């Protein structure tokens, strides 16, 4: 509805404002810098550390991502790292109050945050909107206006697929935590099941599209 769309504009405006901040020396001293290659290496290490069985989709996705590392989409920014529905608070009128869970913050590429929040998992099955809020074009326009950056489709395919790979890494780690009895948290058990299956399927579809795009250009 209109309220949800307004929340979406506020959410993507907040993300754009974050990406408009020029990291200062204190930021650079406190936060790690991880570009596309660094983020990919980070999550591959997590998958390798926690896999309990073959992960053919994750491995195939990693091969494509590692062979197609993109250049930076623009100047280095403050990246939230887990910007998504579920990590922000709204009031009874759907007004954005706060963005939560900054423990994955780092310096890097703005498109990482944009791709993660627009991953269809965080749309919760709601058609034609991103993050369960507003249409994709509305979200991108709000982010562009607040960040002063332009959405670049050339960078998008890599980061979109990377987001699915990141998701797989998180859900594979969740399964490891449950299987090794490090946790009995039902939320972690759920994460090891439904989101894992979703991102396994979604990553495979994105990889197929990426390879078909390469063939069409060849």
PDB file of C-alpha atoms in Angstrom:
ATOM      1  CA  UNK A   1       0.000   0.000   0.000  1.00  0.00           C
ATOM      2  CA  UNK A   2       0.897   3.689   0.056  1.00  0.00           C
ATOM      3  CA  UNK A   3       2.300   3.443   3.576  1.00  0.00           C
ATOM      4  CA  UNK A   4       4.601   0.565   2.619  1.00  0.00           C
ATOM      5  CA  UNK A   5       5.744   2.439  -0.475  1.00  0.00           C
ATOM      6  CA  UNK A   6       6.534   5.446   1.681  1.00  0.00           C
ATOM      7  CA  UNK A   7       8.542   3.213   3.974  1.00  0.00           C
ATOM      8  CA  UNK A   8      10.460   1.946   0.951  1.00  0.00           C
ATOM      9  CA  UNK A   9      11.312   5.457  -0.221  1.00  0.00           C
ATOM     10  CA  UNK A  10      12.494   6.320   3.294  1.00  0.00           C
ATOM     11  CA  UNK A  11      14.509   3.101   3.512  1.00  0.00           C
ATOM     12  CA  UNK A  12      16.293   3.575   0.194  1.00  0.00           C
ATOM     13  CA  UNK A  13      16.794   7.266   0.915  1.00  0.00           C
ATOM     14  CA  UNK A  14      18.490   6.301   4.181  1.00  0.00           C
ATOM     15  CA  UNK A  15      20.724   3.877   2.304  1.00  0.00           C
ATOM     16  CA  UNK A  16      21.576   6.552  -0.234  1.00  0.00           C
ATOM     17  CA  UNK A  17      22.465   9.009   2.532  1.00  0.00           C
ATOM     18  CA  UNK A  18      24.775   6.411   4.046  1.00  0.00           C
ATOM     19  CA  UNK A  19      26.502   5.929   0.699  1.00  0.00           C
ATOM     20  CA  UNK A  20      26.873   9.699   0.243  1.00  0.00           C
ATOM     21  CA  UNK A  21      29.098   9.902   3.330  1.00  0.00           C
ATOM     22  CA  UNK A  22      32.792  10.122   2.493  1.00  0.00           C
ATOM     23  CA  UNK A  23      34.634   7.783   4.908  1.00  0.00           C
ATOM     24  CA  UNK A  24      37.039   9.761   7.081  1.00  0.00           C
ATOM     25  CA  UNK A  25      40.251   8.644   8.753  1.00  0.00           C
ATOM     26  CA  UNK A  26      38.375   7.374  11.816  1.00  0.00           C
ATOM     27  CA  UNK A  27      36.150   5.227   9.598  1.00  0.00           C
ATOM     28  CA  UNK A  28      39.149   3.838   7.757  1.00  0.00           C
ATOM     29  CA  UNK A  29      40.892   3.026  11.024  1.00  0.00           C
ATOM     30  CA  UNK A  30      37.858   1.333  12.572  1.00  0.00           C
ATOM     31  CA  UNK A  31      36.372  -0.577   9.647  1.00  0.00           C
ATOM     32  CA  UNK A  32      37.898  -3.182   7.325  1.00  0.00           C
ATOM     33  CA  UNK A  33      38.068  -2.455   3.604  1.00  0.00           C
ATOM     34  CA  UNK A  34      36.673  -5.236   1.446  1.00  0.00           C
ATOM     35  CA  UNK A  35      36.197  -4.732  -2.268  1.00  0.00           C
ATOM     36  CA  UNK A  36      34.409  -7.230  -4.503  1.00  0.00           C
ATOM     37  CA  UNK A  37      37.292  -9.718  -4.425  1.00  0.00           C
ATOM     38  CA  UNK A  38      37.644  -9.336  -0.666  1.00  0.00           C
ATOM     39  CA  UNK A  39      33.959  -9.924   0.010  1.00  0.00           C
ATOM     40  CA  UNK A  40      33.949 -12.977  -2.240  1.00  0.00           C
ATOM     41  CA  UNK A  41      36.987 -14.404  -0.434  1.00  0.00           C
ATOM     42  CA  UNK A  42      35.338 -13.738   2.930  1.00  0.00           C
ATOM     43  CA  UNK A  43      32.218 -15.730   2.144  1.00  0.00           C
ATOM     44  CA  UNK A  44      34.058 -18.525   0.335  1.00  0.00           C
ATOM     45  CA  UNK A  45      36.090 -19.061   3.502  1.00  0.00           C
ATOM     46  CA  UNK A  46      32.859 -19.269   5.504  1.00  0.00           C
ATOM     47  CA  UNK A  47      31.404 -21.860   3.128  1.00  0.00           C
ATOM     48  CA  UNK A  48      34.595 -23.924   3.108  1.00  0.00           C
ATOM     49  CA  UNK A  49      34.754 -23.813   6.915  1.00  0.00           C
ATOM     50  CA  UNK A  50      31.146 -24.840   7.461  1.00  0.00           C
ATOM     51  CA  UNK A  51      30.086 -27.053   4.560  1.00  0.00           C
ATOM     52  CA  UNK A  52      28.812 -30.438   5.690  1.00  0.00           C
ATOM     53  CA  UNK A  53      28.154 -31.858   2.230  1.00  0.00           C
ATOM     54  CA  UNK A  54      28.849 -31.009  -1.423  1.00  0.00           C
ATOM     55  CA  UNK A  55      27.552 -27.572  -2.418  1.00  0.00           C
ATOM     56  CA  UNK A  56      27.590 -27.690  -6.230  1.00  0.00           C
ATOM     57  CA  UNK A  57      25.556 -24.505  -6.781  1.00  0.00           C
ATOM     58  CA  UNK A  58      27.687 -22.455  -4.405  1.00  0.00           C
ATOM     59  CA  UNK A  59      30.874 -23.784  -5.988  1.00  0.00           C
ATOM     60  CA  UNK A  60      29.668 -23.050  -9.531  1.00  0.00           C
ATOM     61  CA  UNK A  61      28.612 -19.557  -8.525  1.00  0.00           C
ATOM     62  CA  UNK A  62      31.999 -18.928  -6.892  1.00  0.00           C
ATOM     63  CA  UNK A  63      33.794 -19.962 -10.098  1.00  0.00           C
ATOM     64  CA  UNK A  64      31.800 -17.468 -12.162  1.00  0.00           C
ATOM     65  CA  UNK A  65      32.104 -14.676  -9.616  1.00  0.00           C
ATOM     66  CA  UNK A  66      35.857 -15.154  -9.217  1.00  0.00           C
ATOM     67  CA  UNK A  67      36.323 -15.078 -12.998  1.00  0.00           C
ATOM     68  CA  UNK A  68      34.295 -11.876 -13.387  1.00  0.00           C
ATOM     69  CA  UNK A  69      35.383  -9.568 -10.543  1.00  0.00           C
ATOM     70  CA  UNK A  70      33.991  -6.106 -11.390  1.00  0.00           C
ATOM     71  CA  UNK A  71      35.811  -2.809 -10.970  1.00  0.00           C
ATOM     72  CA  UNK A  72      34.487  -0.491  -8.244  1.00  0.00           C
ATOM     73  CA  UNK A  73      31.135   1.078  -9.123  1.00  0.00           C
ATOM     74  CA  UNK A  74      32.394   4.366  -7.682  1.00  0.00           C
ATOM     75  CA  UNK A  75      34.234   5.806  -4.693  1.00  0.00           C
ATOM     76  CA  UNK A  76      34.548   3.642  -1.583  1.00  0.00           C
ATOM     77  CA  UNK A  77      31.639   4.065   0.850  1.00  0.00           C
ATOM     78  CA  UNK A  78      30.439   2.962   4.248  1.00  0.00           C
ATOM     79  CA  UNK A  79      28.668  -0.354   3.622  1.00  0.00           C
ATOM     80  CA  UNK A  80      26.114  -1.508   6.188  1.00  0.00           C
ATOM     81  CA  UNK A  81      26.625  -5.147   5.199  1.00  0.00           C
ATOM     82  CA  UNK A  82      23.207  -6.483   6.222  1.00  0.00           C
ATOM     83  CA  UNK A  83      20.808  -3.807   5.014  1.00  0.00           C
ATOM     84  CA  UNK A  84      17.474  -5.609   4.506  1.00  0.00           C
ATOM     85  CA  UNK A  85      13.907  -5.954   5.659  1.00  0.00           C
ATOM     86  CA  UNK A  86      14.073  -7.226   9.216  1.00  0.00           C
ATOM     87  CA  UNK A  87      16.877  -4.836  10.112  1.00  0.00           C
ATOM     88  CA  UNK A  88      14.906  -1.624  10.345  1.00  0.00           C
ATOM     89  CA  UNK A  89      12.208  -0.326  12.664  1.00  0.00           C
ATOM     90  CA  UNK A  90       9.019   1.469  11.673  1.00  0.00           C
ATOM     91  CA  UNK A  91       6.239   2.980  13.760  1.00  0.00           C
ATOM     92  CA  UNK A  92       2.511   2.244  13.551  1.00  0.00           C
ATOM     93  CA  UNK A  93       2.274   4.501  10.495  1.00  0.00           C
ATOM     94  CA  UNK A  94       5.134   2.692   8.723  1.00  0.00           C
ATOM     95  CA  UNK A  95       7.505   5.633   9.212  1.00  0.00           C
ATOM     96  CA  UNK A  96      11.155   4.597   9.275  1.00  0.00           C
ATOM     97  CA  UNK A  97      12.605   4.998  12.785  1.00  0.00           C
ATOM     98  CA  UNK A  98      15.984   3.232  12.771  1.00  0.00           C
ATOM     99  CA  UNK A  99      18.321   0.939  10.870  1.00  0.00           C
ATOM    100  CA  UNK A 100      19.637  -1.925  13.018  1.00  0.00           C
ATOM    101  CA  UNK A 101      22.427  -4.530  13.129  1.00  0.00           C
ATOM    102  CA  UNK A 102      25.603  -2.783  12.020  1.00  0.00           C
ATOM    103  CA  UNK A 103      28.007  -5.554  13.023  1.00  0.00           C
ATOM    104  CA  UNK A 104      28.821  -6.417   9.378  1.00  0.00           C
ATOM    105  CA  UNK A 105      29.677  -2.807   8.467  1.00  0.00           C
ATOM    106  CA  UNK A 106      32.800  -2.256   6.367  1.00  0.00           C
ATOM    107  CA  UNK A 107      34.220  -0.020   3.658  1.00  0.00           C
ATOM    108  CA  UNK A 108      33.493  -1.158   0.155  1.00  0.00           C
ATOM    109  CA  UNK A 109      31.181  -0.908  -2.830  1.00  0.00           C
ATOM    110  CA  UNK A 110      27.754   0.712  -2.508  1.00  0.00           C
ATOM    111  CA  UNK A 111      26.161  -1.800  -4.857  1.00  0.00           C
ATOM    112  CA  UNK A 112      26.766  -4.540  -2.294  1.00  0.00           C
ATOM    113  CA  UNK A 113      24.179  -3.011   0.064  1.00  0.00           C
ATOM    114  CA  UNK A 114      21.782  -2.221  -2.763  1.00  0.00           C
ATOM    115  CA  UNK A 115      21.868  -5.761  -4.146  1.00  0.00           C
ATOM    116  CA  UNK A 116      21.401  -7.357  -0.728  1.00  0.00           C
ATOM    117  CA  UNK A 117      18.364  -5.309   0.269  1.00  0.00           C
ATOM    118  CA  UNK A 118      16.830  -5.919  -3.163  1.00  0.00           C
ATOM    119  CA  UNK A 119      17.414  -9.684  -3.039  1.00  0.00           C
ATOM    120  CA  UNK A 120      14.017 -11.346  -3.569  1.00  0.00           C
ATOM    121  CA  UNK A 121      14.338 -13.324  -0.328  1.00  0.00           C
ATOM    122  CA  UNK A 122      13.764 -10.070   1.549  1.00  0.00           C
ATOM    123  CA  UNK A 123      10.643  -9.381  -0.532  1.00  0.00           C
ATOM    124  CA  UNK A 124       8.932 -12.250   1.305  1.00  0.00           C
ATOM    125  CA  UNK A 125       7.034 -13.359  -1.774  1.00  0.00           C
ATOM    126  CA  UNK A 126       5.466  -9.954  -2.425  1.00  0.00           C
ATOM    127  CA  UNK A 127       5.286  -9.431  -6.163  1.00  0.00           C
ATOM    128  CA  UNK A 128       6.480  -6.262  -7.899  1.00  0.00           C
ATOM    129  CA  UNK A 129       8.121  -4.655  -4.865  1.00  0.00           C
ATOM    130  CA  UNK A 130      11.567  -4.844  -3.235  1.00  0.00           C
ATOM    131  CA  UNK A 131      12.144  -5.354   0.503  1.00  0.00           C
ATOM    132  CA  UNK A 132       8.388  -5.786   0.807  1.00  0.00           C
ATOM    133  CA  UNK A 133       7.907  -2.055   0.336  1.00  0.00           C
ATOM    134  CA  UNK A 134       8.050  -0.232  -2.998  1.00  0.00           C
ATOM    135  CA  UNK A 135       8.605  -0.902  -6.725  1.00  0.00           C
ATOM    136  CA  UNK A 136      12.193  -1.501  -7.829  1.00  0.00           C
ATOM    137  CA  UNK A 137      12.362   1.654  -9.975  1.00  0.00           C
ATOM    138  CA  UNK A 138      11.094   3.770  -7.070  1.00  0.00           C
ATOM    139  CA  UNK A 139      13.708   2.249  -4.759  1.00  0.00           C
ATOM    140  CA  UNK A 140      16.565   2.868  -7.190  1.00  0.00           C
ATOM    141  CA  UNK A 141      15.431   6.447  -7.850  1.00  0.00           C
ATOM    142  CA  UNK A 142      15.308   7.207  -4.099  1.00  0.00           C
ATOM    143  CA  UNK A 143      18.772   5.708  -3.608  1.00  0.00           C
ATOM    144  CA  UNK A 144      20.214   7.634  -6.566  1.00  0.00           C
ATOM    145  CA  UNK A 145      18.737  10.932  -5.388  1.00  0.00           C
ATOM    146  CA  UNK A 146      20.121  10.554  -1.865  1.00  0.00           C
ATOM    147  CA  UNK A 147      23.513   9.064  -2.770  1.00  0.00           C
ATOM    148  CA  UNK A 148      24.379  11.199  -5.778  1.00  0.00           C
ATOM    149  CA  UNK A 149      25.358   7.978  -7.548  1.00  0.00           C
ATOM    150  CA  UNK A 150      23.936   6.361 -10.671  1.00  0.00           C
ATOM    151  CA  UNK A 151      22.669   2.799 -10.841  1.00  0.00           C
ATOM    152  CA  UNK A 152      24.910   0.863 -13.226  1.00  0.00           C
ATOM    153  CA  UNK A 153      23.451  -2.308 -14.694  1.00  0.00           C
ATOM    154  CA  UNK A 154      26.950  -3.436 -15.725  1.00  0.00           C
ATOM    155  CA  UNK A 155      27.893  -3.870 -12.051  1.00  0.00           C
ATOM    156  CA  UNK A 156      24.517  -5.160 -11.011  1.00  0.00           C
ATOM    157  CA  UNK A 157      24.699  -8.725 -12.375  1.00  0.00           C
ATOM    158  CA  UNK A 158      27.840  -9.539 -10.382  1.00  0.00           C
ATOM    159  CA  UNK A 159      26.566  -8.081  -7.122  1.00  0.00           C
ATOM    160  CA  UNK A 160      23.114  -9.601  -7.568  1.00  0.00           C
ATOM    161  CA  UNK A 161      24.661 -13.056  -7.889  1.00  0.00           C
ATOM    162  CA  UNK A 162      27.093 -12.283  -5.080  1.00  0.00           C
ATOM    163  CA  UNK A 163      24.139 -11.555  -2.781  1.00  0.00           C
ATOM    164  CA  UNK A 164      22.738 -15.015  -3.416  1.00  0.00           C
ATOM    165  CA  UNK A 165      26.197 -16.472  -2.717  1.00  0.00           C
ATOM    166  CA  UNK A 166      26.431 -14.498   0.520  1.00  0.00           C
ATOM    167  CA  UNK A 167      23.029 -15.828   1.487  1.00  0.00           C
ATOM    168  CA  UNK A 168      24.156 -19.394   0.839  1.00  0.00           C
ATOM    169  CA  UNK A 169      27.217 -18.826   3.015  1.00  0.00           C
ATOM    170  CA  UNK A 170      25.057 -17.604   5.885  1.00  0.00           C
ATOM    171  CA  UNK A 171      22.555 -20.467   5.597  1.00  0.00           C
ATOM    172  CA  UNK A 172      25.303 -23.098   5.246  1.00  0.00           C
ATOM    173  CA  UNK A 173      26.857 -21.690   8.408  1.00  0.00           C
ATOM    174  CA  UNK A 174      23.460 -21.835  10.104  1.00  0.00           C
ATOM    175  CA  UNK A 175      23.125 -25.525   9.194  1.00  0.00           C
ATOM    176  CA  UNK A 176      26.590 -26.186  10.605  1.00  0.00           C
ATOM    177  CA  UNK A 177      25.663 -24.509  13.885  1.00  0.00           C
ATOM    178  CA  UNK A 178      22.565 -26.697  14.227  1.00  0.00           C
ATOM    179  CA  UNK A 179      24.164 -29.948  13.044  1.00  0.00           C
ATOM    180  CA  UNK A 180      27.092 -29.602  15.416  1.00  0.00           C
ATOM    181  CA  UNK A 181      24.727 -28.748  18.294  1.00  0.00           C
ATOM    182  CA  UNK A 182      26.197 -25.304  18.823  1.00  0.00           C
ATOM    183  CA  UNK A 183      22.653 -23.930  18.865  1.00  0.00           C
ATOM    184  CA  UNK A 184      19.074 -25.126  19.170  1.00  0.00           C
ATOM    185  CA  UNK A 185      17.620 -21.755  18.152  1.00  0.00           C
ATOM    186  CA  UNK A 186      14.540 -22.398  15.963  1.00  0.00           C
ATOM    187  CA  UNK A 187      15.345 -19.284  13.893  1.00  0.00           C
ATOM    188  CA  UNK A 188      18.759 -20.710  12.992  1.00  0.00           C
ATOM    189  CA  UNK A 189      17.197 -24.058  12.138  1.00  0.00           C
ATOM    190  CA  UNK A 190      14.695 -22.301   9.863  1.00  0.00           C
ATOM    191  CA  UNK A 191      17.547 -20.371   8.216  1.00  0.00           C
ATOM    192  CA  UNK A 192      19.261 -23.648   7.397  1.00  0.00           C
ATOM    193  CA  UNK A 193      16.153 -24.866   5.598  1.00  0.00           C
ATOM    194  CA  UNK A 194      13.914 -22.431   3.689  1.00  0.00           C
ATOM    195  CA  UNK A 195      16.340 -19.541   2.951  1.00  0.00           C
ATOM    196  CA  UNK A 196      19.026 -22.068   1.980  1.00  0.00           C
ATOM    197  CA  UNK A 197      16.724 -23.752  -0.514  1.00  0.00           C
ATOM    198  CA  UNK A 198      15.555 -20.397  -1.858  1.00  0.00           C
ATOM    199  CA  UNK A 199      19.058 -19.062  -2.451  1.00  0.00           C
ATOM    200  CA  UNK A 200      20.256 -22.359  -3.906  1.00  0.00           C
ATOM    201  CA  UNK A 201      17.476 -22.096  -6.510  1.00  0.00           C
ATOM    202  CA  UNK A 202      17.823 -18.335  -7.020  1.00  0.00           C
ATOM    203  CA  UNK A 203      21.611 -18.502  -7.407  1.00  0.00           C
ATOM    204  CA  UNK A 204      21.268 -21.261  -9.988  1.00  0.00           C
ATOM    205  CA  UNK A 205      18.805 -19.163 -12.003  1.00  0.00           C
ATOM    206  CA  UNK A 206      21.051 -16.082 -11.886  1.00  0.00           C
ATOM    207  CA  UNK A 207      24.099 -18.135 -12.877  1.00  0.00           C
ATOM    208  CA  UNK A 208      22.217 -19.619 -15.800  1.00  0.00           C
ATOM    209  CA  UNK A 209      21.225 -16.116 -16.961  1.00  0.00           C
ATOM    210  CA  UNK A 210      24.803 -14.870 -16.602  1.00  0.00           C
ATOM    211  CA  UNK A 211      26.171 -17.718 -18.684  1.00  0.00           C
ATOM    212  CA  UNK A 212      23.490 -17.236 -21.344  1.00  0.00           C
ATOM    213  CA  UNK A 213      24.436 -13.554 -21.473  1.00  0.00           C
ATOM    214  CA  UNK A 214      28.059 -14.497 -22.066  1.00  0.00           C
ATOM    215  CA  UNK A 215      27.066 -16.879 -24.850  1.00  0.00           C
ATOM    216  CA  UNK A 216      24.906 -14.234 -26.500  1.00  0.00           C
ATOM    217  CA  UNK A 217      27.830 -11.781 -26.501  1.00  0.00           C
ATOM    218  CA  UNK A 218      30.303 -14.341 -27.824  1.00  0.00           C
TER     219      UNK A 218
END
